[in-house]
Amino acid sequence: MDPIKIDDVPKPIKGISCSVSNCHYHDGNTLCLAGKIAVGPSSATACKDTLCATFKMKEEDQ
């Protein structure tokens, strides 16, 4: 097995808090480990109208 390089370890996005524990990028606490996020839609007029387009369902074995 190849050793893990420090650059291969996902780092949390500074200033982003996430509570979606079933997301692949959720760290198990409150941080997002996606390299970047996309939020939309552009037609949103309130916070409740937005969504994280980066969301990816966590696989069962994780």
PDB file of C-alpha atoms in Angstrom, residues 24-61:
ATOM      1  CA  HIS A  24     -19.659  12.373   1.806  1.00  0.00           C
ATOM      2  CA  TYR A  25     -17.716  15.582   2.542  1.00  0.00           C
ATOM      3  CA  HIS A  26     -18.881  15.987   6.178  1.00  0.00           C
ATOM      4  CA  ASP A  27     -16.015  15.425   8.635  1.00  0.00           C
ATOM      5  CA  GLY A  28     -18.167  13.906  11.388  1.00  0.00           C
ATOM      6  CA  ASN A  29     -18.214  17.135  13.383  1.00  0.00           C
ATOM      7  CA  THR A  30     -19.149  20.445  11.717  1.00  0.00           C
ATOM      8  CA  LEU A  31     -16.652  20.830   8.890  1.00  0.00           C
ATOM      9  CA  CYS A  32     -16.834  20.420   5.101  1.00  0.00           C
ATOM     10  CA  LEU A  33     -13.958  18.514   3.467  1.00  0.00           C
ATOM     11  CA  ALA A  34     -14.917  19.189  -0.163  1.00  0.00           C
ATOM     12  CA  GLY A  35     -12.214  21.007  -2.103  1.00  0.00           C
ATOM     13  CA  LYS A  36     -14.755  23.694  -2.956  1.00  0.00           C
ATOM     14  CA  ILE A  37     -18.514  24.107  -2.744  1.00  0.00           C
ATOM     15  CA  ALA A  38     -21.224  25.369  -5.046  1.00  0.00           C
ATOM     16  CA  VAL A  39     -24.344  26.967  -3.585  1.00  0.00           C
ATOM     17  CA  GLY A  40     -27.445  27.858  -5.530  1.00  0.00           C
ATOM     18  CA  PRO A  41     -29.806  28.372  -7.175  1.00  0.00           C
ATOM     19  CA  SER A  42     -29.211  31.876  -8.455  1.00  0.00           C
ATOM     20  CA  SER A  43     -32.953  32.576  -8.184  1.00  0.00           C
ATOM     21  CA  ALA A  44     -32.947  32.216  -4.367  1.00  0.00           C
ATOM     22  CA  THR A  45     -34.511  35.091  -2.454  1.00  0.00           C
ATOM     23  CA  ALA A  46     -34.031  33.740   1.088  1.00  0.00           C
ATOM     24  CA  CYS A  47     -31.636  31.475   2.965  1.00  0.00           C
ATOM     25  CA  LYS A  48     -34.227  28.681   2.977  1.00  0.00           C
ATOM     26  CA  ASP A  49     -34.238  28.741  -0.844  1.00  0.00           C
ATOM     27  CA  THR A  50     -30.544  27.835  -1.150  1.00  0.00           C
ATOM     28  CA  LEU A  51     -28.880  24.438  -1.336  1.00  0.00           C
ATOM     29  CA  CYS A  52     -25.391  22.995  -1.487  1.00  0.00           C
ATOM     30  CA  ALA A  53     -24.937  21.662  -5.013  1.00  0.00           C
ATOM     31  CA  THR A  54     -21.737  19.902  -3.871  1.00  0.00           C
ATOM     32  CA  PHE A  55     -23.703  17.464  -1.664  1.00  0.00           C
ATOM     33  CA  LYS A  56     -22.855  13.821  -2.321  1.00  0.00           C
ATOM     34  CA  MET A  57     -24.571  11.057  -0.333  1.00  0.00           C
ATOM     35  CA  LYS A  58     -22.204   9.239   2.016  1.00  0.00           C
ATOM     36  CA  GLU A  59     -21.788   5.566   1.137  1.00  0.00           C
ATOM     37  CA  GLU A  60     -23.175   3.060   3.652  1.00  0.00           C
ATOM     38  CA  ASP A  61     -19.779   1.605   4.662  1.00  0.00           C
TER      39      ASP A  61
END
